[in-house]
XYZ file of C-alpha atoms in Angstrom:
372
model
C -246.356 97.472 -32.100
C -242.708 96.755 -31.477
C -241.082 93.685 -32.842
C -241.933 90.280 -31.255
C -241.056 90.068 -27.593
C -239.084 87.060 -26.423
C -238.796 86.327 -22.738
C -237.122 83.501 -20.782
C -238.358 82.894 -17.205
C -236.268 80.549 -15.061
C -236.506 78.981 -11.631
C -238.914 76.836 -9.580
C -238.638 73.968 -7.159
C -241.644 75.069 -5.040
C -244.984 76.572 -5.589
C -243.655 79.709 -3.954
C -241.338 80.149 -6.999
C -243.704 78.761 -9.604
C -246.905 80.770 -8.900
C -245.128 84.119 -9.193
C -243.253 83.010 -12.337
C -246.552 81.979 -14.016
C -248.215 85.177 -12.836
C -245.457 87.245 -14.361
C -245.773 85.355 -17.644
C -249.530 85.914 -17.688
C -249.025 89.660 -16.987
C -246.533 89.907 -19.855
C -248.980 88.197 -22.169
C -251.780 90.557 -21.113
C -249.616 93.577 -21.993
C -248.056 92.032 -25.062
C -250.158 89.204 -26.592
C -247.516 88.691 -29.182
C -244.891 87.770 -26.532
C -243.083 84.398 -26.893
C -242.272 83.033 -23.376
C -240.091 80.068 -22.607
C -239.602 78.666 -19.098
C -236.438 76.875 -17.968
C -236.743 74.706 -14.911
C -235.022 71.837 -13.094
C -235.683 68.258 -14.281
C -237.772 66.248 -11.762
C -239.062 69.368 -9.936
C -242.694 70.404 -9.875
C -242.309 73.183 -12.477
C -241.951 70.495 -15.155
C -245.649 69.696 -14.598
C -247.059 73.007 -13.345
C -245.763 75.241 -16.107
C -247.152 73.165 -19.039
C -250.453 72.947 -17.109
C -250.482 76.765 -17.133
C -250.079 76.708 -20.951
C -246.340 77.480 -21.269
C -243.423 75.542 -22.803
C -240.645 74.567 -20.459
C -237.122 73.141 -20.942
C -235.499 71.206 -18.118
C -231.894 71.327 -16.797
C -230.293 68.519 -14.801
C -229.355 70.987 -12.058
C -229.642 70.158 -8.320
C -228.412 71.427 -5.013
C -225.202 70.604 -3.152
C -225.342 67.702 -0.692
C -223.943 69.068 2.571
C -223.995 65.590 4.341
C -222.252 63.566 1.645
C -219.453 65.669 0.059
C -218.490 62.881 -2.384
C -221.903 63.179 -4.040
C -221.080 66.774 -5.016
C -218.725 65.586 -7.724
C -221.848 64.593 -9.603
C -223.505 67.886 -8.643
C -220.582 69.830 -10.131
C -220.937 67.863 -13.385
C -224.669 68.643 -13.460
C -223.949 72.383 -12.992
C -221.457 72.254 -15.877
C -223.903 70.396 -18.083
C -226.708 72.794 -17.141
C -224.581 75.758 -18.076
C -223.914 74.156 -21.473
C -227.636 73.351 -21.992
C -228.697 76.831 -20.855
C -226.344 78.401 -23.410
C -227.854 76.260 -26.192
C -231.413 77.112 -25.120
C -230.671 80.797 -25.085
C -228.943 80.733 -28.471
C -231.910 78.918 -29.978
C -234.659 80.955 -28.359
C -232.905 84.387 -28.701
C -234.613 86.140 -25.752
C -234.380 89.935 -25.374
C -234.717 89.550 -21.514
C -234.278 86.860 -18.917
C -236.267 86.652 -15.608
C -235.132 84.642 -12.582
C -237.542 83.796 -9.764
C -235.165 81.785 -7.583
C -234.587 78.042 -7.422
C -231.804 75.855 -8.968
C -232.436 76.446 -12.633
C -232.289 80.204 -12.523
C -228.567 80.162 -11.648
C -227.113 78.692 -14.831
C -229.823 80.299 -17.088
C -229.359 83.865 -15.842
C -225.583 83.501 -15.590
C -225.402 82.529 -19.263
C -227.954 85.143 -20.333
C -225.930 87.918 -18.587
C -222.688 86.691 -20.109
C -224.290 86.864 -23.568
C -225.370 90.534 -22.973
C -229.064 89.764 -22.336
C -230.580 92.020 -19.671
C -231.746 90.143 -16.557
C -234.327 90.803 -13.869
C -234.669 88.772 -10.707
C -237.615 88.446 -8.356
C -237.007 87.682 -4.762
C -240.085 86.500 -2.817
C -238.684 86.268 0.683
C -237.555 88.765 3.289
C -234.270 86.868 3.446
C -232.812 86.559 -0.014
C -232.069 83.078 -1.416
C -228.573 81.908 -2.296
C -229.166 81.856 -6.075
C -230.564 85.368 -6.208
C -227.756 86.750 -4.037
C -225.247 85.282 -6.499
C -227.100 86.698 -9.512
C -227.682 90.121 -8.040
C -224.434 91.625 -9.478
C -225.460 90.592 -13.019
C -229.091 91.663 -12.821
C -230.322 95.019 -14.118
C -233.362 95.088 -11.787
C -234.270 93.236 -8.525
C -237.977 93.078 -7.630
C -238.636 92.513 -3.917
C -241.589 92.191 -1.562
C -240.038 93.491 1.715
C -238.315 96.557 3.007
C -234.634 96.395 4.038
C -233.451 94.202 1.124
C -230.427 96.509 0.716
C -228.807 93.993 3.079
C -228.523 91.580 0.190
C -228.747 93.604 -3.000
C -227.388 96.867 -4.481
C -229.885 99.482 -3.492
C -230.028 101.236 -6.870
C -231.315 98.025 -8.560
C -234.149 97.295 -6.059
C -237.815 97.872 -6.909
C -240.364 97.057 -4.255
C -243.175 95.397 -6.251
C -244.541 92.772 -3.839
C -245.087 89.150 -4.889
C -247.329 88.158 -7.736
C -250.149 85.834 -6.496
C -252.592 83.417 -8.046
C -255.259 85.516 -9.741
C -257.955 82.932 -9.028
C -257.743 83.924 -5.356
C -258.569 87.531 -6.100
C -261.271 86.759 -8.666
C -263.565 84.464 -6.658
C -267.138 85.739 -6.759
C -268.420 83.612 -3.893
C -269.791 85.251 -0.771
C -268.584 84.060 2.637
C -271.824 82.039 3.142
C -271.684 80.509 -0.324
C -268.040 79.508 0.162
C -268.875 77.977 3.579
C -271.640 75.898 2.029
C -269.361 74.499 -0.680
C -267.628 72.739 2.186
C -270.926 71.559 3.675
C -270.462 73.768 6.809
C -272.646 76.074 8.801
C -272.390 79.749 7.762
C -273.382 80.851 11.293
C -270.289 79.323 12.942
C -266.696 80.568 12.925
C -264.379 78.658 10.622
C -260.590 77.959 10.844
C -258.720 76.867 7.733
C -255.520 74.835 8.310
C -253.110 74.524 5.302
C -249.582 73.226 5.079
C -248.972 73.402 1.327
C -249.740 70.822 -1.324
C -247.622 68.105 0.431
C -248.761 69.103 3.931
C -247.016 70.251 7.101
C -246.376 67.536 9.700
C -246.336 69.931 12.713
C -249.721 71.480 11.809
C -251.226 68.029 11.264
C -249.790 66.767 14.592
C -251.246 69.826 16.350
C -254.711 68.701 15.194
C -254.290 64.961 15.846
C -253.063 65.508 19.411
C -255.928 67.797 20.326
C -259.074 66.375 18.705
C -260.816 67.022 22.073
C -260.265 70.805 21.537
C -261.629 70.520 18.019
C -264.773 68.675 19.208
C -265.562 70.978 22.068
C -264.602 74.280 20.460
C -267.924 75.284 18.850
C -265.810 76.198 15.816
C -265.563 74.592 12.372
C -262.282 73.439 10.846
C -261.259 72.888 7.211
C -258.082 70.865 7.286
C -255.812 70.343 4.292
C -253.561 67.564 5.396
C -251.476 67.472 2.188
C -251.237 64.357 -0.017
C -248.325 62.907 1.837
C -250.097 62.558 5.182
C -253.735 62.031 4.119
C -253.993 58.230 3.924
C -252.409 57.759 7.366
C -254.690 60.328 8.959
C -257.894 58.903 7.366
C -256.846 55.369 8.455
C -256.647 56.586 11.999
C -260.224 57.964 11.860
C -261.490 54.692 10.354
C -259.841 52.489 12.910
C -259.209 54.408 16.100
C -261.530 57.352 16.551
C -264.656 58.849 14.945
C -264.047 61.923 12.845
C -265.448 65.066 14.600
C -268.514 66.369 12.772
C -267.061 69.962 12.796
C -263.852 68.885 11.050
C -263.563 68.671 7.239
C -260.477 66.699 6.148
C -259.073 66.821 2.659
C -255.720 66.108 1.128
C -255.784 68.999 -1.378
C -258.031 72.034 -1.933
C -258.305 72.892 -5.657
C -260.253 76.145 -5.083
C -258.195 78.070 -2.551
C -260.222 81.187 -3.311
C -263.271 79.526 -1.870
C -261.312 78.184 1.096
C -259.953 81.592 2.022
C -263.332 83.158 1.639
C -264.914 80.590 3.896
C -262.300 81.060 6.646
C -262.454 83.530 9.459
C -258.899 82.613 10.417
C -256.113 80.724 8.535
C -253.329 78.637 10.080
C -250.367 78.329 7.617
C -246.731 77.980 7.024
C -244.898 81.305 6.291
C -243.918 80.978 2.671
C -243.616 84.261 0.864
C -246.314 83.599 -1.693
C -248.845 82.587 0.931
C -248.122 85.667 2.971
C -248.566 87.863 -0.086
C -251.973 86.217 -0.621
C -253.082 86.811 2.956
C -252.059 90.471 2.656
C -254.060 91.048 -0.551
C -257.187 89.428 0.777
C -256.727 90.849 4.323
C -257.039 87.452 6.044
C -256.257 87.008 9.688
C -253.588 84.273 10.027
C -251.541 82.383 12.563
C -248.117 81.598 10.976
C -246.183 78.460 11.911
C -242.902 78.864 9.985
C -241.261 75.742 8.643
C -237.877 75.130 10.188
C -236.782 73.081 7.215
C -235.902 75.945 4.923
C -232.640 77.733 4.033
C -231.532 80.418 6.472
C -234.815 79.990 8.471
C -236.318 82.469 6.024
C -239.882 81.607 6.897
C -239.429 82.843 10.446
C -238.091 86.114 9.033
C -241.053 86.342 6.670
C -243.401 85.803 9.594
C -241.760 88.271 11.904
C -242.036 91.042 9.269
C -245.800 90.773 9.797
C -245.787 89.973 13.557
C -243.753 93.081 14.259
C -246.506 95.309 12.905
C -249.382 93.341 14.543
C -250.446 91.957 11.109
C -250.264 88.213 12.047
C -249.861 85.876 14.988
C -246.925 83.502 15.305
C -246.274 80.104 16.837
C -242.849 78.468 16.657
C -242.857 75.018 15.014
C -241.744 73.148 18.161
C -244.365 74.847 20.262
C -247.266 74.350 17.856
C -248.541 70.934 19.145
C -249.025 72.436 22.626
C -250.222 75.961 21.694
C -251.715 76.179 18.166
C -255.259 74.823 18.638
C -255.977 76.818 21.846
C -254.660 80.007 20.227
C -256.735 79.412 17.077
C -260.005 78.852 18.986
C -259.414 81.861 21.228
C -258.500 84.111 18.288
C -261.346 83.161 15.979
C -263.833 83.821 18.854
C -262.363 87.296 19.449
C -263.971 89.667 16.965
C -261.807 92.655 17.956
C -258.591 90.641 17.421
C -259.793 89.362 14.038
C -260.654 92.859 12.914
C -257.284 94.244 14.075
C -255.400 91.483 12.296
C -257.463 92.134 9.141
C -256.810 95.863 9.175
C -253.069 95.561 9.799
C -252.356 92.807 7.251
C -254.332 94.641 4.624
C -252.076 97.626 5.037
C -249.127 95.532 3.836
C -250.773 94.541 0.543
C -248.908 95.396 -2.624
C -251.503 94.949 -5.459
C -250.719 94.667 -9.202
C -247.282 93.153 -8.526
C -247.298 90.960 -11.620
C -248.186 93.867 -13.841
C -245.558 96.110 -12.391
C -242.890 93.414 -12.873
C -244.175 92.645 -16.395
C -243.822 96.333 -17.403
C -240.281 96.315 -16.084
C -239.496 93.109 -18.065
C -240.856 94.666 -21.233
C -238.953 97.902 -20.636
C -235.629 95.950 -20.197
C -236.312 94.022 -23.406
C -236.940 97.111 -25.458
C -233.936 99.033 -23.986
C -231.736 96.098 -24.648
C -232.555 95.923 -28.352
């Protein structure tokens, strides 16, 4: 056994950055149980809770993004960047990593910049088909760049790119429930087609509005719906059903689904935003999906993620502004079309890149050992 392995993993801000980061850490630990892993995140962002919940230590930096609307506020942002660089240097000197991994998000900028300037080999993992600003800036300093889509030479040096796919939550792949068992955990009928609507942990307003504006379609569809509203919207939606209109019997409403493996297994069709991690999950489990990209993301990267699938007949697509008018009808028609479901299943499965976390973990370990 080589000497103790020490790895820093930095980034976060969204589940789409955090899930891959934790998956990489778990894969490193599986290959090298002796590994010491330290996360570096942004104070006040969700990684500060999610990473400790996954069993790893995390240090927080006061980093945040630039305010494009109020330029005067950026004086404070520049100070936070300077302070984060200083703190990152101190963390690296104390932890003494042999390799640094960046998954995108604010914190990975100062952490990997400092690591590279101190001669520590760096690897970055880009989840999206359109590279994020932080990763584009870090690319020159990285030894290896792990990507999930073809054509990433537009953003990164070709000789550094490895197409690994995105690591996903292992619990999704390890569920032992059958389709019928999964359906029954939601109190639904295993003989009816089921549509799952998800908008992330906080929810997606457009997807929610698409349901609320067409409860008549839901009621008369002959289809079952599992609807994750997100925590942000749930109370308001439930208040409507208590005061204004009876909840359709074929509609299960929940703010959050803890067992997404069961939810995906129960669903014949999923409606989702087009985050990179979600798309990787759909590919690995071969799940037919209608993608409604969020317009509120940098460089409209979710639309680019979605079109990478749509262009090879591996998913359906509805633009955010068109969803309230089109989404429910399309979902009901699609879930009742066995040939279309089978075609979507077959094509999306062909895009799956399994064992992503392990492939990245092996590269991380190799860089650490070569750097010694």
